[in-house]
Tab-separated table of C-alpha atoms in Angstrom:
chain	number	residue	atom	x	y	z
N	15	MET	CA	71.611	85.346	75.738
N	16	VAL	CA	74.238	86.378	78.253
N	17	LYS	CA	76.185	89.620	78.014
N	18	VAL	CA	79.882	88.812	78.435
N	19	ASN	CA	82.204	91.822	78.581
N	20	GLY	CA	79.555	93.850	76.778
N	21	VAL	CA	78.937	91.309	73.983
N	22	GLU	CA	75.770	89.185	73.734
N	23	MET	CA	76.742	85.509	73.689
N	24	ASP	CA	74.662	82.357	73.351
N	25	VAL	CA	75.999	80.662	76.476
N	26	SER	CA	72.872	80.225	78.609
N	27	GLY	CA	73.014	76.873	80.379
N	28	LYS	CA	76.799	76.727	80.416
N	29	THR	CA	78.718	77.010	83.668
N	30	VAL	CA	81.192	79.832	84.215
N	31	SER	CA	83.999	77.248	84.044
N	32	GLU	CA	82.760	76.113	80.634
N	33	LEU	CA	82.528	79.711	79.408
N	34	LEU	CA	86.096	80.450	80.531
N	35	GLU	CA	87.438	77.323	78.890
N	36	ALA	CA	85.564	77.903	75.632
N	37	GLU	CA	86.845	81.475	75.421
N	38	GLY	CA	90.420	80.523	76.256
N	39	TYR	CA	90.699	82.244	79.614
N	40	GLN	CA	93.159	80.955	82.231
N	41	PRO	CA	91.266	80.696	85.538
N	42	ALA	CA	94.393	81.557	87.569
N	43	VAL	CA	94.542	85.109	86.180
N	44	VAL	CA	90.871	86.071	86.017
N	45	ALA	CA	88.248	87.663	88.205
N	46	VAL	CA	84.594	87.167	87.258
N	47	GLU	CA	81.778	89.490	88.202
N	48	LEU	CA	78.292	88.156	87.600
N	49	ASN	CA	75.603	90.835	87.628
N	50	GLU	CA	78.108	93.199	89.274
N	51	VAL	CA	78.933	90.830	92.137
N	52	ILE	CA	82.264	89.019	92.382
N	53	LEU	CA	81.924	85.287	91.850
N	54	PRO	CA	84.204	83.226	94.136
N	55	LYS	CA	86.469	80.910	92.145
N	56	ALA	CA	85.098	77.905	94.013
N	57	GLU	CA	81.705	78.603	92.412
N	58	TYR	CA	82.846	78.747	88.759
N	59	GLY	CA	82.063	75.072	88.219
N	60	SER	CA	78.622	75.141	89.818
N	61	THR	CA	77.327	78.499	88.579
N	62	VAL	CA	75.112	78.118	85.524
N	63	LEU	CA	74.655	81.162	83.309
N	64	LYS	CA	71.105	82.130	82.453
N	65	ASP	CA	69.371	84.476	80.029
N	66	GLY	CA	69.812	88.122	80.959
N	67	ASP	CA	72.945	87.595	83.046
N	68	ILE	CA	75.702	90.139	82.716
N	69	ALA	CA	79.181	88.676	83.155
N	70	GLU	CA	82.388	90.652	83.333
N	71	VAL	CA	85.537	88.584	82.939
N	72	VAL	CA	88.694	90.492	83.824
N	73	SER	CA	91.839	88.722	82.668
N	74	PHE	CA	94.955	90.227	84.188
N	75	VAL	CA	98.291	90.629	82.422
N	76	GLY	CA	101.671	91.085	84.100
N	77	GLY	CA	103.440	94.330	84.920
N	78	GLY	CA	103.442	96.820	87.713
I	1	MET	CA	126.569	136.699	107.270
I	2	SER	CA	127.788	133.159	106.929
I	3	GLY	CA	126.612	129.577	107.058
I	4	ALA	CA	123.560	127.882	105.657
I	5	ALA	CA	120.100	129.123	106.559
I	6	GLU	CA	118.669	127.127	109.398
I	7	LEU	CA	116.412	124.369	108.119
I	8	ARG	CA	112.870	124.715	109.309
I	9	LEU	CA	110.216	122.347	108.071
I	10	PRO	CA	106.799	123.886	107.576
I	11	THR	CA	104.359	123.116	110.352
I	12	GLU	CA	101.444	120.777	109.817
I	13	ALA	CA	99.108	123.776	109.775
I	14	GLU	CA	101.228	125.559	107.156
I	15	MET	CA	101.310	122.525	104.896
I	16	TYR	CA	97.583	121.955	105.306
I	17	GLN	CA	96.864	125.594	104.455
I	18	ALA	CA	99.007	125.349	101.308
I	19	LEU	CA	97.102	122.216	100.235
I	20	CYS	CA	93.763	123.936	100.892
I	21	GLU	CA	94.835	126.813	98.669
I	22	ARG	CA	95.606	124.389	95.820
I	23	HIS	CA	92.734	121.930	96.183
I	24	GLY	CA	90.022	123.912	97.928
I	25	ALA	CA	89.308	123.511	101.646
I	26	GLN	CA	86.382	121.146	101.207
I	27	MET	CA	88.242	118.695	98.960
I	28	GLN	CA	91.378	118.892	101.082
I	29	ARG	CA	89.448	117.995	104.195
I	30	LYS	CA	88.245	114.824	102.444
I	31	PHE	CA	91.748	113.932	101.254
I	32	SER	CA	93.135	114.511	104.748
I	33	GLU	CA	90.477	112.336	106.326
I	34	GLY	CA	91.096	109.624	103.722
I	35	ALA	CA	92.933	106.345	104.096
I	36	VAL	CA	94.315	104.326	101.186
I	37	ALA	CA	96.161	100.991	101.137
I	38	VAL	CA	98.733	100.410	98.399
I	39	CYS	CA	99.425	96.714	97.749
I	40	GLY	CA	102.725	96.227	95.947
I	41	LEU	CA	105.315	99.005	95.864
I	42	GLY	CA	106.856	98.628	92.416
I	43	GLY	CA	106.363	100.892	89.420
I	44	LEU	CA	102.641	101.253	90.018
I	45	GLY	CA	102.538	101.291	93.799
I	46	SER	CA	105.468	103.627	94.436
I	47	ASN	CA	104.089	106.170	91.966
I	48	ILE	CA	100.543	105.858	93.325
I	49	ALA	CA	101.785	106.412	96.874
I	50	VAL	CA	103.850	109.482	95.927
I	51	SER	CA	100.829	111.038	94.201
I	52	LEU	CA	98.555	110.370	97.177
I	53	ALA	CA	101.075	111.697	99.710
I	54	ARG	CA	101.574	114.870	97.674
I	55	ALA	CA	97.809	115.370	97.480
I	56	GLY	CA	97.664	115.286	101.264
I	57	VAL	CA	95.900	111.978	101.841
I	58	GLY	CA	95.877	111.564	105.617
I	59	ARG	CA	96.718	107.911	106.059
I	60	LEU	CA	98.569	105.456	103.810
I	61	LEU	CA	99.313	101.760	104.199
I	62	LEU	CA	102.318	100.494	102.215
I	63	LEU	CA	102.693	96.735	101.688
I	64	ASP	CA	105.345	94.786	99.785
I	65	PHE	CA	107.475	91.703	100.485
I	66	ASP	CA	110.460	92.769	98.379
I	67	ARG	CA	113.662	94.817	98.646
I	68	VAL	CA	114.880	97.606	96.368
I	69	ASP	CA	116.898	96.162	93.467
I	70	LEU	CA	119.004	97.848	90.786
I	71	SER	CA	116.520	96.619	88.162
I	72	ASN	CA	113.763	98.686	89.823
I	73	LEU	CA	115.357	102.092	89.371
I	74	ASN	CA	114.203	102.555	85.767
I	75	ARG	CA	110.644	103.163	86.887
I	76	GLN	CA	110.152	102.909	90.630
I	77	GLN	CA	110.388	105.765	93.121
I	78	TYR	CA	113.578	104.616	94.871
I	79	PHE	CA	117.120	105.952	95.007
I	80	PRO	CA	120.439	104.157	94.424
I	81	ASP	CA	121.317	104.729	98.085
I	82	GLN	CA	118.263	102.653	99.049
I	83	LEU	CA	119.371	99.473	97.228
I	84	GLY	CA	118.787	96.430	99.426
I	85	MET	CA	116.310	98.138	101.738
I	86	PRO	CA	112.824	96.693	102.114
I	87	LYS	CA	110.644	98.655	99.690
I	88	ALA	CA	108.025	99.344	102.365
I	89	GLU	CA	110.693	100.997	104.519
I	90	ALA	CA	112.423	102.879	101.683
I	91	LEU	CA	109.170	104.310	100.332
I	92	SER	CA	107.998	105.208	103.817
I	93	ASP	CA	111.209	107.247	104.262
I	94	THR	CA	110.663	109.048	100.964
I	95	LEU	CA	107.009	109.807	101.700
I	96	HIS	CA	107.965	111.202	105.108
I	97	ARG	CA	110.196	113.688	103.280
I	98	ILE	CA	107.390	114.601	100.865
I	99	ALA	CA	104.589	114.746	103.423
I	100	PRO	CA	105.976	114.734	106.967
I	101	TYR	CA	102.564	114.759	108.622
I	102	CYS	CA	101.023	111.909	106.609
I	103	ARG	CA	100.357	108.912	108.857
I	104	ILE	CA	102.167	106.097	107.109
I	105	GLU	CA	102.001	102.473	108.107
I	106	SER	CA	104.319	100.119	106.258
I	107	GLN	CA	104.883	96.416	106.440
I	108	THR	CA	107.172	93.985	104.643
I	109	VAL	CA	104.790	91.147	103.998
I	110	ARG	CA	103.659	88.850	101.207
I	111	LEU	CA	99.905	89.274	100.823
I	112	SER	CA	97.752	86.164	100.664
I	113	GLU	CA	94.124	85.076	100.735
I	114	GLU	CA	94.599	84.534	104.463
I	115	ASN	CA	96.136	87.851	105.545
I	116	ILE	CA	94.463	90.303	103.129
I	117	PRO	CA	91.147	90.491	105.036
I	118	VAL	CA	93.013	91.328	108.250
I	119	LEU	CA	95.713	93.673	106.957
I	120	LEU	CA	93.394	95.741	104.755
I	121	ARG	CA	90.249	95.869	106.851
I	122	ASP	CA	90.718	99.470	108.062
I	123	TYR	CA	91.244	100.858	104.565
I	124	PRO	CA	88.137	101.802	102.566
I	125	VAL	CA	90.169	102.420	99.394
I	126	ILE	CA	92.640	99.783	98.161
I	127	CYS	CA	95.021	100.001	95.205
I	128	GLU	CA	96.225	96.777	93.580
I	129	ALA	CA	99.762	97.344	92.313
I	130	PHE	CA	101.301	93.898	91.989
I	131	ASP	CA	103.509	92.716	89.155
I	132	ARG	CA	102.329	89.169	88.431
I	133	ALA	CA	98.974	88.475	86.780
I	134	ASP	CA	98.046	85.585	89.086
I	135	GLN	CA	98.780	87.728	92.156
I	136	LYS	CA	96.641	90.565	90.776
I	137	ALA	CA	93.763	88.120	90.291
I	138	MET	CA	94.265	86.703	93.795
I	139	LEU	CA	94.120	90.143	95.409
I	140	VAL	CA	91.094	91.257	93.400
I	141	ASN	CA	89.156	88.067	94.096
I	142	THR	CA	90.025	88.163	97.785
I	143	VAL	CA	89.265	91.845	98.363
I	144	LEU	CA	85.985	91.854	96.458
I	145	THR	CA	84.861	88.710	98.279
I	146	ALA	CA	86.121	89.351	101.817
I	147	LEU	CA	85.969	93.164	101.995
I	148	PRO	CA	82.787	94.011	100.094
I	149	GLU	CA	82.593	97.576	101.424
I	150	ALA	CA	86.028	98.558	100.094
I	151	VAL	CA	86.627	100.271	96.769
I	152	LEU	CA	89.334	98.464	94.809
I	153	ILE	CA	91.387	100.063	92.030
I	154	ALA	CA	93.520	97.653	89.997
I	155	GLY	CA	96.035	98.003	87.169
I	156	SER	CA	96.437	95.648	84.210
I	157	GLY	CA	98.337	96.355	80.994
I	158	MET	CA	100.965	99.103	80.999
I	159	ALA	CA	104.080	97.389	79.593
I	160	GLY	CA	105.985	98.498	76.500
I	161	LEU	CA	105.976	101.828	74.735
I	162	GLY	CA	102.578	101.680	73.053
I	163	SER	CA	100.156	104.570	72.915
I	164	PRO	CA	99.549	106.130	76.319
I	165	ASN	CA	95.990	106.792	75.155
I	166	LYS	CA	95.231	103.071	75.291
I	167	ILE	CA	95.573	103.220	79.061
I	168	ARG	CA	92.160	104.003	80.417
I	169	THR	CA	89.974	103.453	83.455
I	170	ARG	CA	86.864	101.309	83.504
I	171	LYS	CA	84.364	100.913	86.301
I	172	THR	CA	83.181	97.315	86.129
I	173	SER	CA	81.004	97.354	89.257
I	174	GLU	CA	80.156	99.577	92.212
I	175	HIS	CA	83.362	98.669	94.062
I	176	PHE	CA	85.853	97.855	91.311
I	177	TYR	CA	87.814	100.087	88.947
I	178	LEU	CA	90.301	98.716	86.420
I	179	CYS	CA	93.058	100.860	84.884
I	180	GLY	CA	95.410	99.960	82.028
I	181	ASP	CA	95.300	98.886	78.392
I	182	GLY	CA	94.250	95.381	79.443
I	183	GLU	CA	96.662	93.625	77.098
I	184	SER	CA	100.332	94.712	77.080
I	185	ASP	CA	101.899	91.955	79.164
I	186	SER	CA	105.319	92.202	80.801
I	187	ALA	CA	105.399	88.390	80.880
I	188	LYS	CA	105.530	88.407	77.054
I	189	GLY	CA	108.857	90.205	76.881
I	190	LEU	CA	107.605	93.793	76.866
I	191	GLY	CA	109.677	96.020	79.116
I	192	LEU	CA	108.208	98.197	81.814
I	193	ILE	CA	109.079	101.803	81.037
I	194	SER	CA	108.889	104.641	83.538
I	195	ALA	CA	106.522	107.013	81.787
I	196	ARG	CA	103.923	104.487	80.643
I	197	VAL	CA	103.832	102.706	84.009
I	198	ALA	CA	103.403	106.134	85.608
I	199	VAL	CA	100.430	106.851	83.307
I	200	CYS	CA	98.656	103.789	84.692
I	201	ALA	CA	99.672	104.669	88.256
I	202	ALA	CA	98.289	108.171	87.741
I	203	HIS	CA	94.973	106.705	86.572
I	204	GLN	CA	94.785	104.627	89.738
I	205	ALA	CA	95.776	107.511	92.008
I	206	THR	CA	93.265	109.825	90.318
I	207	VAL	CA	90.447	107.353	90.900
I	208	ALA	CA	91.510	106.939	94.535
I	209	LEU	CA	91.352	110.714	95.023
I	210	GLN	CA	87.965	110.881	93.271
I	211	VAL	CA	86.627	108.213	95.611
I	212	LEU	CA	87.904	110.131	98.635
I	213	ALA	CA	86.443	113.363	97.286
I	214	GLY	CA	83.137	111.647	96.502
I	215	ARG	CA	83.374	112.956	92.939
I	216	ILE	CA	83.604	110.026	90.542
I	217	ASP	CA	84.187	111.065	86.948
I	218	ILE	CA	85.478	108.235	84.768
């Protein structure tokens, strides 16, 4: 199980790109921290989630 | 007796003493030694910068590519007589009036993946205050990747007139704080209204001051 934004999800073995797509996130407006370290966008496709990982997906909305 | 009293600005020492009396000498010393970069000088950034200047932060960097427009005056800290001026210049003028001894650097520039690591490298505390979601994500990704020692404070979700209590601050990692309700999106037709934008800006400015003071309390 992987904790995604505080919720346990059965996504071990999926890449970060696959997680984002499955959850409906738009890659252009997100930042992903994996185990409290920022994950560069270029690594979304090659980073495979594993049991015990903690992922934080921040999806930005407009306004400022 | 006639004529106006001669204008005399308080000296730097007088202003510093007044700040020490309000904030305590120890905290004020930390604010005065602090340096914060504000990226984007709209509703969030202009309000963040005013709060930090008033608190006596020693050094501020103001960055924005845009000019003051009539549509900004509902929520941004500009005046009608500044319409058309670059925001970085207009806000710098205003902050000099508020805090004449604050060291303010300002630049009219569009931030990018290429120039962020250079422009922001001397600033240990960085506030994200852009308008567009993709630009917010670009800044956050770039800062957290290229400037790993910096503390970044971002804003997301402050449009409309929903409950101010939904605007909150989260610490997602050691170097990243996120303020806002996370969902009210100006791109979905919600207006940006002075008071609620200022609530989010005040969250960001408060965190910046906590970081400078070394007293995090989220």
